[in-house]
Coordinates of C-alpha atoms in Angstrom, one line a residue:
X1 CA 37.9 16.6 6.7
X2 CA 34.6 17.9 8.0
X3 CA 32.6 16.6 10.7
X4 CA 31.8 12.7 9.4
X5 CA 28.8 12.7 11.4
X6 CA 27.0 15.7 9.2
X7 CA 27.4 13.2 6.2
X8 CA 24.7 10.5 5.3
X9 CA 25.6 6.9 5.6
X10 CA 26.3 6.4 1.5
X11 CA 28.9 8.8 1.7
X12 CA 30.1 7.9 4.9
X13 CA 30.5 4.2 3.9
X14 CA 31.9 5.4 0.7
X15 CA 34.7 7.2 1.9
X16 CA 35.7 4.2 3.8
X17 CA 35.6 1.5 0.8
X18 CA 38.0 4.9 -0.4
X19 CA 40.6 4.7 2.3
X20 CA 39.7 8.5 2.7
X21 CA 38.0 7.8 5.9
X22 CA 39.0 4.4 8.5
X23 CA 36.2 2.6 10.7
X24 CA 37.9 3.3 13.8
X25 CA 38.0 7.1 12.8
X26 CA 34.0 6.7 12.1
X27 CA 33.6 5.3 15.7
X28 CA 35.8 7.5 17.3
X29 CA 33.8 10.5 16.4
X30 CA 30.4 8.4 16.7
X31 CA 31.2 7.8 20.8
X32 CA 32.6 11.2 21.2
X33 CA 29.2 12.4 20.2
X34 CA 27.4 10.1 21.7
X35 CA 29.4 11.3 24.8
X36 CA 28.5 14.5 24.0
X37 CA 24.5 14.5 23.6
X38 CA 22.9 11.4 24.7
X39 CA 22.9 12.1 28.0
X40 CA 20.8 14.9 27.1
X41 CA 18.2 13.3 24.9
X42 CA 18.6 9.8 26.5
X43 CA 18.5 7.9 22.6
X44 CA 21.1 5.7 22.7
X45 CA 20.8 2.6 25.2
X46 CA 22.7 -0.7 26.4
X47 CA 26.0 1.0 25.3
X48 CA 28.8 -1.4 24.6
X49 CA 32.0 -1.1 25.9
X50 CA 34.1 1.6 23.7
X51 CA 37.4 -0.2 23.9
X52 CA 35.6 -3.1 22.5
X53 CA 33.6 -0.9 19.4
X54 CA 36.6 0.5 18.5
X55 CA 38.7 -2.7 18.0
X56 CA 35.8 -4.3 15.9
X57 CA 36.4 -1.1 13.9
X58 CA 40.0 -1.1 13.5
X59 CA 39.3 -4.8 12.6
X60 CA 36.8 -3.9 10.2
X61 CA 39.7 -1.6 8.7
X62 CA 41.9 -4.4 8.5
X63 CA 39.9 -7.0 6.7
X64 CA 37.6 -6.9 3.3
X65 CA 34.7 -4.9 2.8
X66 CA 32.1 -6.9 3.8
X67 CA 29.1 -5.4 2.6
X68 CA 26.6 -2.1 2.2
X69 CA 27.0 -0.7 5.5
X70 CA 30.9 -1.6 6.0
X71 CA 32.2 -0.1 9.0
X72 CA 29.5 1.5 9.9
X73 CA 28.5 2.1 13.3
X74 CA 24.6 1.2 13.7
X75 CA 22.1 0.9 17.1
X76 CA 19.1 -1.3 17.1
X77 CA 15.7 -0.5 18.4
X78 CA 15.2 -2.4 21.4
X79 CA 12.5 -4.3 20.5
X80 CA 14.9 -6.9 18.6
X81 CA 17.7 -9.3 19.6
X82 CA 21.1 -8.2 19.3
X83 CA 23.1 -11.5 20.2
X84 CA 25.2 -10.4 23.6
X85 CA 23.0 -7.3 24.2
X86 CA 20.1 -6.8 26.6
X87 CA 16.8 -7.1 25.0
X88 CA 14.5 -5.0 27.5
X89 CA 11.5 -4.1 25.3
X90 CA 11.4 -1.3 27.9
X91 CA 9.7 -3.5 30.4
X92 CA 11.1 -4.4 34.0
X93 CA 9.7 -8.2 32.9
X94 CA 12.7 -8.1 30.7
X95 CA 15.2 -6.3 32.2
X96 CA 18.1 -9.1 32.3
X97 CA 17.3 -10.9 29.3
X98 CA 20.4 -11.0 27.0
X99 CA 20.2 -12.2 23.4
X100 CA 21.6 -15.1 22.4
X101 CA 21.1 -14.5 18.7
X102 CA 20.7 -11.5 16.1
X103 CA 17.1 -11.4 14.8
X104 CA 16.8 -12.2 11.0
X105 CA 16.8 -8.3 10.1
X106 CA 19.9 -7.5 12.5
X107 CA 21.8 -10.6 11.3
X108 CA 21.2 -9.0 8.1
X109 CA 22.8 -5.5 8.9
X110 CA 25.5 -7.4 10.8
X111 CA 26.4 -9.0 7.5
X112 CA 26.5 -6.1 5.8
X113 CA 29.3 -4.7 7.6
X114 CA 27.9 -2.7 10.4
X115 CA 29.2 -2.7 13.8
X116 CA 26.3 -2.9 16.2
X117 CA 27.1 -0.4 19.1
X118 CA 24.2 -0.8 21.1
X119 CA 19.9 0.2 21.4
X120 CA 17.6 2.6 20.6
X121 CA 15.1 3.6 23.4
X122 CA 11.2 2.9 22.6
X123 CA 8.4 2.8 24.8
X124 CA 7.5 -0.4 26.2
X125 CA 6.8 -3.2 24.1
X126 CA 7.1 -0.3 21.7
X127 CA 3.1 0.3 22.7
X128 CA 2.5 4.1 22.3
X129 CA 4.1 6.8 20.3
X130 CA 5.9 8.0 23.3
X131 CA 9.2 6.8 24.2
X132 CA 9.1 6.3 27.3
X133 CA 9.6 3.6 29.9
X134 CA 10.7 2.6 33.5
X135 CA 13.4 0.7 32.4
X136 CA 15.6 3.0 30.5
X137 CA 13.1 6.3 30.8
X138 CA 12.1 8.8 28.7
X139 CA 13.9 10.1 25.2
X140 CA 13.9 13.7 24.5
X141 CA 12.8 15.6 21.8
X142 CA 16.6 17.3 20.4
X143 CA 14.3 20.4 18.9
X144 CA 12.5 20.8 22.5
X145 CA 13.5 18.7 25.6
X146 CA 10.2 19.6 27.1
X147 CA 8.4 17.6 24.6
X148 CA 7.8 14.0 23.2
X149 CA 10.3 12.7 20.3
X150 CA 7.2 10.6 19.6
X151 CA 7.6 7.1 19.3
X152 CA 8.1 4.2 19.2
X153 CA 11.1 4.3 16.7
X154 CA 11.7 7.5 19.1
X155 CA 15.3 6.6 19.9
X156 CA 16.4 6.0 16.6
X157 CA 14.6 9.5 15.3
X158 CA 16.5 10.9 17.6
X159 CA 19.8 9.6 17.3
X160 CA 19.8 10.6 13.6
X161 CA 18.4 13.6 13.8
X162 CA 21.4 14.6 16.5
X163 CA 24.0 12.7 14.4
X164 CA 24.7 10.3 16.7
X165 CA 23.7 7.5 13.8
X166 CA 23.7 8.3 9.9
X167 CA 21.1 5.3 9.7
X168 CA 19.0 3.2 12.1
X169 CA 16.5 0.4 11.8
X170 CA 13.1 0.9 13.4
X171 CA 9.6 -1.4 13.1
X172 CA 6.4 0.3 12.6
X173 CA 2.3 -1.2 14.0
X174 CA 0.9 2.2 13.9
X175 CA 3.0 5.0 13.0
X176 CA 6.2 3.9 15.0
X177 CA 8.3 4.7 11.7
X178 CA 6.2 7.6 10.9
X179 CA 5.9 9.9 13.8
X180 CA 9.0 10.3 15.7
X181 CA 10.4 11.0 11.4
X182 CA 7.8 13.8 11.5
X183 CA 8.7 14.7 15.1
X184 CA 12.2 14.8 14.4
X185 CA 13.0 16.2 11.1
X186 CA 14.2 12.6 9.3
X187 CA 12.7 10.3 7.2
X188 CA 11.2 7.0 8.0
X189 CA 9.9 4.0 5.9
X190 CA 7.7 1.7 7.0
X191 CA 7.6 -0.6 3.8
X192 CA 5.1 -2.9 2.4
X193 CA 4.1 -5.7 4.3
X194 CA 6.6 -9.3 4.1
X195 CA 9.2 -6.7 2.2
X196 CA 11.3 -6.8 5.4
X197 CA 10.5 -10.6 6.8
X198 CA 9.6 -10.9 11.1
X199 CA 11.5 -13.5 12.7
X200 CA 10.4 -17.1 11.6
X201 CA 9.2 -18.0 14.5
X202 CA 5.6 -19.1 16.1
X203 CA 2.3 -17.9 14.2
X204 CA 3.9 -16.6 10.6
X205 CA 0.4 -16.3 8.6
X206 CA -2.6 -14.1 11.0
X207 CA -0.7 -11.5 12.2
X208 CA 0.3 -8.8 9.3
X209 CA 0.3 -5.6 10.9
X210 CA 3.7 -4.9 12.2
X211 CA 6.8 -4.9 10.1
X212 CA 10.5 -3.6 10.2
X213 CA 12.0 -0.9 8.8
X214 CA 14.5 1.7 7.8
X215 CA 14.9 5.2 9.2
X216 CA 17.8 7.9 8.0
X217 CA 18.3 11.4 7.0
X218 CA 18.1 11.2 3.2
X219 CA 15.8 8.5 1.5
X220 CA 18.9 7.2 -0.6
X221 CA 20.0 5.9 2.8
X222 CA 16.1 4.4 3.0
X223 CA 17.1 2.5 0.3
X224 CA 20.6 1.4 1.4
X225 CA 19.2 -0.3 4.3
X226 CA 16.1 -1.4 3.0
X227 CA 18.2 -3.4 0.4
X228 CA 20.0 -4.9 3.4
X229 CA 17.2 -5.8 4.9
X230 CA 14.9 -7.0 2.6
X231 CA 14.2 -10.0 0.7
X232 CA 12.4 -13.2 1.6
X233 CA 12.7 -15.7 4.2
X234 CA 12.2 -19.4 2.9
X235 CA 10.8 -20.7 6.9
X236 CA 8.1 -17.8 6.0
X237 CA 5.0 -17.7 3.8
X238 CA 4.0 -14.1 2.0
X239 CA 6.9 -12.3 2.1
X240 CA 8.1 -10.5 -1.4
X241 CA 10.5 -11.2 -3.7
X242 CA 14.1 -9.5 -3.3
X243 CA 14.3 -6.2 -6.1
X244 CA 17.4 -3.6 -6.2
X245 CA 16.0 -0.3 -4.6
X246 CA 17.3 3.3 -6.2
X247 CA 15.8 6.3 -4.6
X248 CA 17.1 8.1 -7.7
X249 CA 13.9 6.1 -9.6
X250 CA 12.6 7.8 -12.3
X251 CA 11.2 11.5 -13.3
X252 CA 8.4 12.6 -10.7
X253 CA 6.9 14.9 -13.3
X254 CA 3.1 13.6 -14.2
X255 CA 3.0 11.6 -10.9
X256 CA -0.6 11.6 -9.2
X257 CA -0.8 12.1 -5.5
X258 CA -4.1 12.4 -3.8
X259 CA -4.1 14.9 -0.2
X260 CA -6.3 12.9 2.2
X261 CA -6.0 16.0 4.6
X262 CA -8.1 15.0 7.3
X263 CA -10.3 12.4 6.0
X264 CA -13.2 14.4 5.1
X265 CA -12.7 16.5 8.5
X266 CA -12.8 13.0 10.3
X267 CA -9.3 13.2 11.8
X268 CA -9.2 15.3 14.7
X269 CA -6.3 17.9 14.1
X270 CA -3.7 20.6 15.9
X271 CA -4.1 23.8 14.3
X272 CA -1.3 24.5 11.6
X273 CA -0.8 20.8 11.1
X274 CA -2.8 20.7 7.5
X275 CA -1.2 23.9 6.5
X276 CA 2.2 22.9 7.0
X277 CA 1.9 19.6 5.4
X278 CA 0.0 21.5 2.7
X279 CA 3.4 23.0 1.8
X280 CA 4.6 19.8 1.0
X281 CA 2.8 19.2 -1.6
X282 CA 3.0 22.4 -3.1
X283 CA 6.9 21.4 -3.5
X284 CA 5.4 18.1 -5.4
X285 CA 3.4 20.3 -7.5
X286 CA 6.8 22.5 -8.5
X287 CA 8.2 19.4 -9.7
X288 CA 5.0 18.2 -12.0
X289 CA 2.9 16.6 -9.6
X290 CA -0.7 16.4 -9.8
X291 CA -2.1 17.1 -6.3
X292 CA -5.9 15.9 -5.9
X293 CA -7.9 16.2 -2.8
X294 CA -9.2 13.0 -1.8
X295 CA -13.3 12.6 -0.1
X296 CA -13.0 10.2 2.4
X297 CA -12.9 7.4 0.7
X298 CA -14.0 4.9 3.4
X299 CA -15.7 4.6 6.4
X300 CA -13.3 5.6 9.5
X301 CA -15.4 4.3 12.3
X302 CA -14.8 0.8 10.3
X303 CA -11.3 1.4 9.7
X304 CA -11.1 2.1 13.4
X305 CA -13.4 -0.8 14.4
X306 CA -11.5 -3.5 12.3
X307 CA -7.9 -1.8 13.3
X308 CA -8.3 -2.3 17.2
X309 CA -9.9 -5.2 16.8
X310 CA -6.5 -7.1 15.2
X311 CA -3.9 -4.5 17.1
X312 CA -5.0 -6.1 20.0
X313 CA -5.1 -9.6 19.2
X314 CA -1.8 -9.5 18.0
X315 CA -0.8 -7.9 21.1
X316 CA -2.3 -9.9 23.5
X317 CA -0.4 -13.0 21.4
X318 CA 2.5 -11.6 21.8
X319 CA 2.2 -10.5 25.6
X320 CA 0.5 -13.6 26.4
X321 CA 3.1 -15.7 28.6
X322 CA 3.7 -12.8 30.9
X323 CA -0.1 -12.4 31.2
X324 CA 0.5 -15.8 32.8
X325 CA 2.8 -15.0 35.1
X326 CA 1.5 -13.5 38.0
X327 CA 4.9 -11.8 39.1
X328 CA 5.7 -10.7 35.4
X329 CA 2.0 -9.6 35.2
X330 CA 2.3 -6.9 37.8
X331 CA 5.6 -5.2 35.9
X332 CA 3.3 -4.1 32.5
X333 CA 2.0 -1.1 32.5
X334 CA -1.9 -0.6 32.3
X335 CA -2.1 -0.3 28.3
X336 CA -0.5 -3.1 27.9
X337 CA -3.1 -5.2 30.6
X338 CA -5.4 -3.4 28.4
X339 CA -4.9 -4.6 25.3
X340 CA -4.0 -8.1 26.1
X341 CA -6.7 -8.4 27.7
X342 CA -9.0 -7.3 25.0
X343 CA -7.4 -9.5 22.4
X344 CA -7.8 -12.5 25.0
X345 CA -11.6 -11.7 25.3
X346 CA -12.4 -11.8 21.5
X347 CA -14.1 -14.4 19.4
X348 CA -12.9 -15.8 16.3
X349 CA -16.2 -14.2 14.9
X350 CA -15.0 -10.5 15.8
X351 CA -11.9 -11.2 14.3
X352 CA -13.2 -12.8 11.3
X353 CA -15.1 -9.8 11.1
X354 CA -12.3 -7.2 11.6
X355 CA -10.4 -9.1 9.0
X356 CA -13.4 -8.7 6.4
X357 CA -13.3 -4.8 6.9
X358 CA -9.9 -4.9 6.4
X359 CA -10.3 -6.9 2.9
X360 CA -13.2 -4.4 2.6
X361 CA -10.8 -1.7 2.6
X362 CA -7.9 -3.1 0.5
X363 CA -10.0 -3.3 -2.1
X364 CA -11.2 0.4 -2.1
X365 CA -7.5 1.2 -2.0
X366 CA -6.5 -0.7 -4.4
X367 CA -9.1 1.2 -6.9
X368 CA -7.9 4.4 -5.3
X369 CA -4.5 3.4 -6.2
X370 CA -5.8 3.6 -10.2
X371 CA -5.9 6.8 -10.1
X372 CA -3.2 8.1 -7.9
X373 CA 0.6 6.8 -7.5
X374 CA 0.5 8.1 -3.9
X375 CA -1.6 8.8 -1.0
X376 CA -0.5 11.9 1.2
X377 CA -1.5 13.2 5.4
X378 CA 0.3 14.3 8.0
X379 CA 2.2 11.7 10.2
X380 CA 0.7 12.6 13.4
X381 CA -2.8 15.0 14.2
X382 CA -1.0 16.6 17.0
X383 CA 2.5 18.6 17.6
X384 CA 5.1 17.5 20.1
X385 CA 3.4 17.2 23.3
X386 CA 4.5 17.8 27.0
X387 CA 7.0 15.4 27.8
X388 CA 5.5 14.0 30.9
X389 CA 2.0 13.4 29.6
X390 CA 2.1 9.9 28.8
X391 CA -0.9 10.5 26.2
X392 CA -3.1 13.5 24.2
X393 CA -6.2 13.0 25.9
X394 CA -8.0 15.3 23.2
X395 CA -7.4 16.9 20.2
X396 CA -8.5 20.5 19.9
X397 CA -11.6 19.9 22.0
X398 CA -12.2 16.0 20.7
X399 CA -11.9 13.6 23.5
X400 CA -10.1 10.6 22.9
X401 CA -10.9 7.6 24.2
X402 CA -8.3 5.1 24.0
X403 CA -4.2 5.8 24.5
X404 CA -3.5 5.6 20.7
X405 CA -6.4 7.1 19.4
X406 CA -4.3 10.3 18.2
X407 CA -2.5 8.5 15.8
X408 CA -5.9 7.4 14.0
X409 CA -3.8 8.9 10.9
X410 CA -1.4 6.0 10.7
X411 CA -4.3 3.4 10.6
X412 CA -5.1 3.2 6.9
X413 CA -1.8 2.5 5.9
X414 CA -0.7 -0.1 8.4
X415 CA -4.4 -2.0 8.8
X416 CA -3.1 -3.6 5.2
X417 CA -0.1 -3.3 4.7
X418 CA 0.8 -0.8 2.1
X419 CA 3.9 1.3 2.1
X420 CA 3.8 4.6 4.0
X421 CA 7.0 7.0 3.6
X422 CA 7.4 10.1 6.2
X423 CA 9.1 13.2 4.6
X424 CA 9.9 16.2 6.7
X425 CA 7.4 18.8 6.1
X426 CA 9.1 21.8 7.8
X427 CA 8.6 23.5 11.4
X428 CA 5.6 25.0 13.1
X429 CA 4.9 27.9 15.1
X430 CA 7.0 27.0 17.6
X431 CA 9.8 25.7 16.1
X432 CA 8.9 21.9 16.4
X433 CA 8.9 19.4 13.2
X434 CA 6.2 18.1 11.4
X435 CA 6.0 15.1 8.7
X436 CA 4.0 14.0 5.7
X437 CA 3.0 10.3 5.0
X438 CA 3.2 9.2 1.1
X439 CA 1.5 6.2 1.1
X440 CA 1.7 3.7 -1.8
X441 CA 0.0 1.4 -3.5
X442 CA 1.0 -2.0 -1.8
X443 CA 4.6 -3.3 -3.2
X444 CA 5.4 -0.2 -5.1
X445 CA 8.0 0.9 -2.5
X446 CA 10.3 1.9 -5.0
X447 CA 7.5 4.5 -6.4
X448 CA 7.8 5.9 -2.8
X449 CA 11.3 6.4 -3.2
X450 CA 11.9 8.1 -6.1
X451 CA 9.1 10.5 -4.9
X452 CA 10.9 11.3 -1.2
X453 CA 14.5 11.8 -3.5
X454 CA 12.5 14.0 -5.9
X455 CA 11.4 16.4 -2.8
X456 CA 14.4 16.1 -0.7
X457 CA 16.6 17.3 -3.3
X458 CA 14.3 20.4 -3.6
X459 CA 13.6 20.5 0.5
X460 CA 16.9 19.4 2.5
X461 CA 14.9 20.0 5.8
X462 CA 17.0 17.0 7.4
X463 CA 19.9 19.7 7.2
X464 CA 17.9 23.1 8.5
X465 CA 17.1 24.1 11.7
X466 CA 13.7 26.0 12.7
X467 CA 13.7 29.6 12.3
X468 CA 13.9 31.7 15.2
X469 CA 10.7 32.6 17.1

């Protein structure tokens, strides 16, 4: 049989429901390749023990299918609880904190069949689109090692993209589903808020900007996981109702997709960014699209306003008991001191206020999305940076003036919630991958689908490499 690991995780699973293909042999070739690459690109992390993956395997083979993702061998971005497996965040605060339970989404995938072989690196707390952190250090980019793999899904990115993994979860506040995809050459799904429920645990109504989600090379394998893990929670308020997703959908042909660009020139950008993702839809508009260009179609300084004002809230929530420990204090890094210390300072008027902008805004969209089935950008305003800058600092010749401020282009999506799907959009100049955001109206993530199977099946980037330079 051909290499296993070049096959996406339908087929892979497949084979195995077949008998044409056994579990162990799966995870045989998965830690030989891990062996093989990881300690180049630093993606996988918390390894278990091989002896031990390979007799869950060979039990797997043994018993009854248990689910979607039977057999399949599956890492977990280190942000969530894998019972029995270091949770680290990336922070020295958390270094030695092992899981005693599987967070709702991996106790999902765990039912499914998957055998859970360990982490995916992310920056710490998953704060930044750059994976890196002093705990497990920094994961490299497999197209350039000298450059960022993005973040702060960057592990997972990277792991399918160099066939460690045929699928991996990932969780996205702003972008960290979308960039390292673009950065990498994969696809990545950050669906509609509640689709994929949080844990149900603490605060489970204010804080709807972060959500899980699936990453893989193909987006029928989007949907195989994003069945797994979706569907409500009943110890959780808002989340939506369980559907059956098929990235085969329907005909594409007639579809509407407006091309924000660069919102009006408001978007700082890299040169060859808009070109490249222009091509995209150019391959839409082969298969029947409608391509519009969009006018900014809301203010960004109040997108921007309302957006930092609830990231950090939420953050300094969830970073608040260490920011009460002296001697955990001193082991976060300065953005996260920053931001938790912003959220802490604001009034329940600012964020009353942020939260109006944000209804502001969902309303505009929701008209917007009346006219279009899709919103398009690029997933990120710069290329693949140097590997040890921990942050652009400007964007051809525009300052910026906070550590995330260059991925302003994930903002509209995530400040409400609606479904934002990263497709490859091809290679650059130098060789390094680029993405483009479809972003949908919100619960129409099946819409998203359909549209990322129409243009893969005319794109396959997942499968090419860059063209010489």
């Amino acid at each position: 049989m051909d290499d296993v690991l070049e096959l996406e995780a339908g087929a892979q699973v497949a084979l195995i429901a077949q008998g044409r293909l056994s579990a162990e042999e799966l995870m045989r070739a998965t830690l030989a390749r891990i062996e093989a690459v990881n300690g180049t690109v630093n993606a996988i992390v918390a390894l278990r023990d091989a002896d031990t993956l390979l007799s869950e395997a060979r039990a797997a083979d043994k018993g009854p299918g248990r689910g979607a993702l039977h057999g399949l061998p599956v890492a977990i971005k280190d942000l969530a609880n894998v019972a029995g497996i270091v949770t680290s965040e990336g922070s020295p605060a958390y270094v030695d904190r092992v899981a005693q339970t599987d967070d709702l989404h991996v106790a999902r995938i765990r039912a499914a069949g998957a055998i859970i072989l360990g982490k995916t690196n992310t920056p710490e707390f998953g704060l930044g689109s750059h994976t890196f952190n002093p705990v497990h250090g920094v994961t490299h980019n497999p197209y350039d090692p000298t450059v960022s793999c993005g973040g702060s899904s960057g592990g997972a990115a990277v792991a399918l993209a160099t066939r460690m993994l045929s699928i991996a979860d990932g969780s996205d506040m702003m972008g960290s589903l979308r960039n390292p995809a673009g950065w990498n050459n994969v696809y990545g799904f950050r669906p509609s808020w509640g689709r994929v429920p949080a844990e149900p645990e603490g605060d489970t109504y204010l804080h709807q900007l972060s959500t899980n989600g699936p990453m893989a090379r193909c987006p029928a394998d989007l949907a195989l996981l994003l069945k797994v893990m979706s569907g409500p929670d009943p110890r959780r308020p808002h989340d939506l109702p369980a559907m059956r997703f098929d990235a085969e959908g329907a005909g594409i042909s007639g579809k509407r997709i407006g091309w924000l660009g660069d919102w009006g020139r408001a978007w700082a950008m890299e040169d060859g960014i808009l070109d490249l993702c222009q091509g995209a839809m150019e391959v839409f508009a082969e298969a029947g699209c409608v391509i519009e260009p969009v006018t900014a179609p809301f203010s960004l300084d109040a997108l921007w306003d309302s957006w930092t004002m609830l990231r950090s809230w939420s953050v300094s929530v969830g970073l608040a008991p260490l920011m009460a420990d002296q001697a955990a204090r001193k082991k976060l890094k300065d953005t996260a001191i920053w931001e938790a210390e912003r959220g802490m300072a604001m009034s329940a008027a600012e964020v009353q206020a942020a939260s109006e902008i944000r209804s502001d805004w969902f309303r505009t969209a929701a008209a917007l999305f009346e006219r279009f089935d899709a919103l398009a950008a690029p997933t990120a305003q710069v290329w693949p940076f140097a590997i040890d800058r921990a942050y652009p600092e400007a964007i051809a010749g525009q300052g910026m003036d906070t550590y995330h401020r260059w991925m302003e282009v994930a903002v509209p999506a995530s400040l409400i919630g609606l479904p934002a799907l990263a497709l490859p959009a091809g290679f650059g100049p130098r060789g390094l991958p680029m993405g483009v955001q479809l972003i949908g109206r919100y619960g129409n993530d099946q819409g998203l689908l359909a549209l990322a199977e129409a243009y893969h099946r005319r794109t396959l980037w997942p499968q090419k490499r860059p063209p010489e330079t």
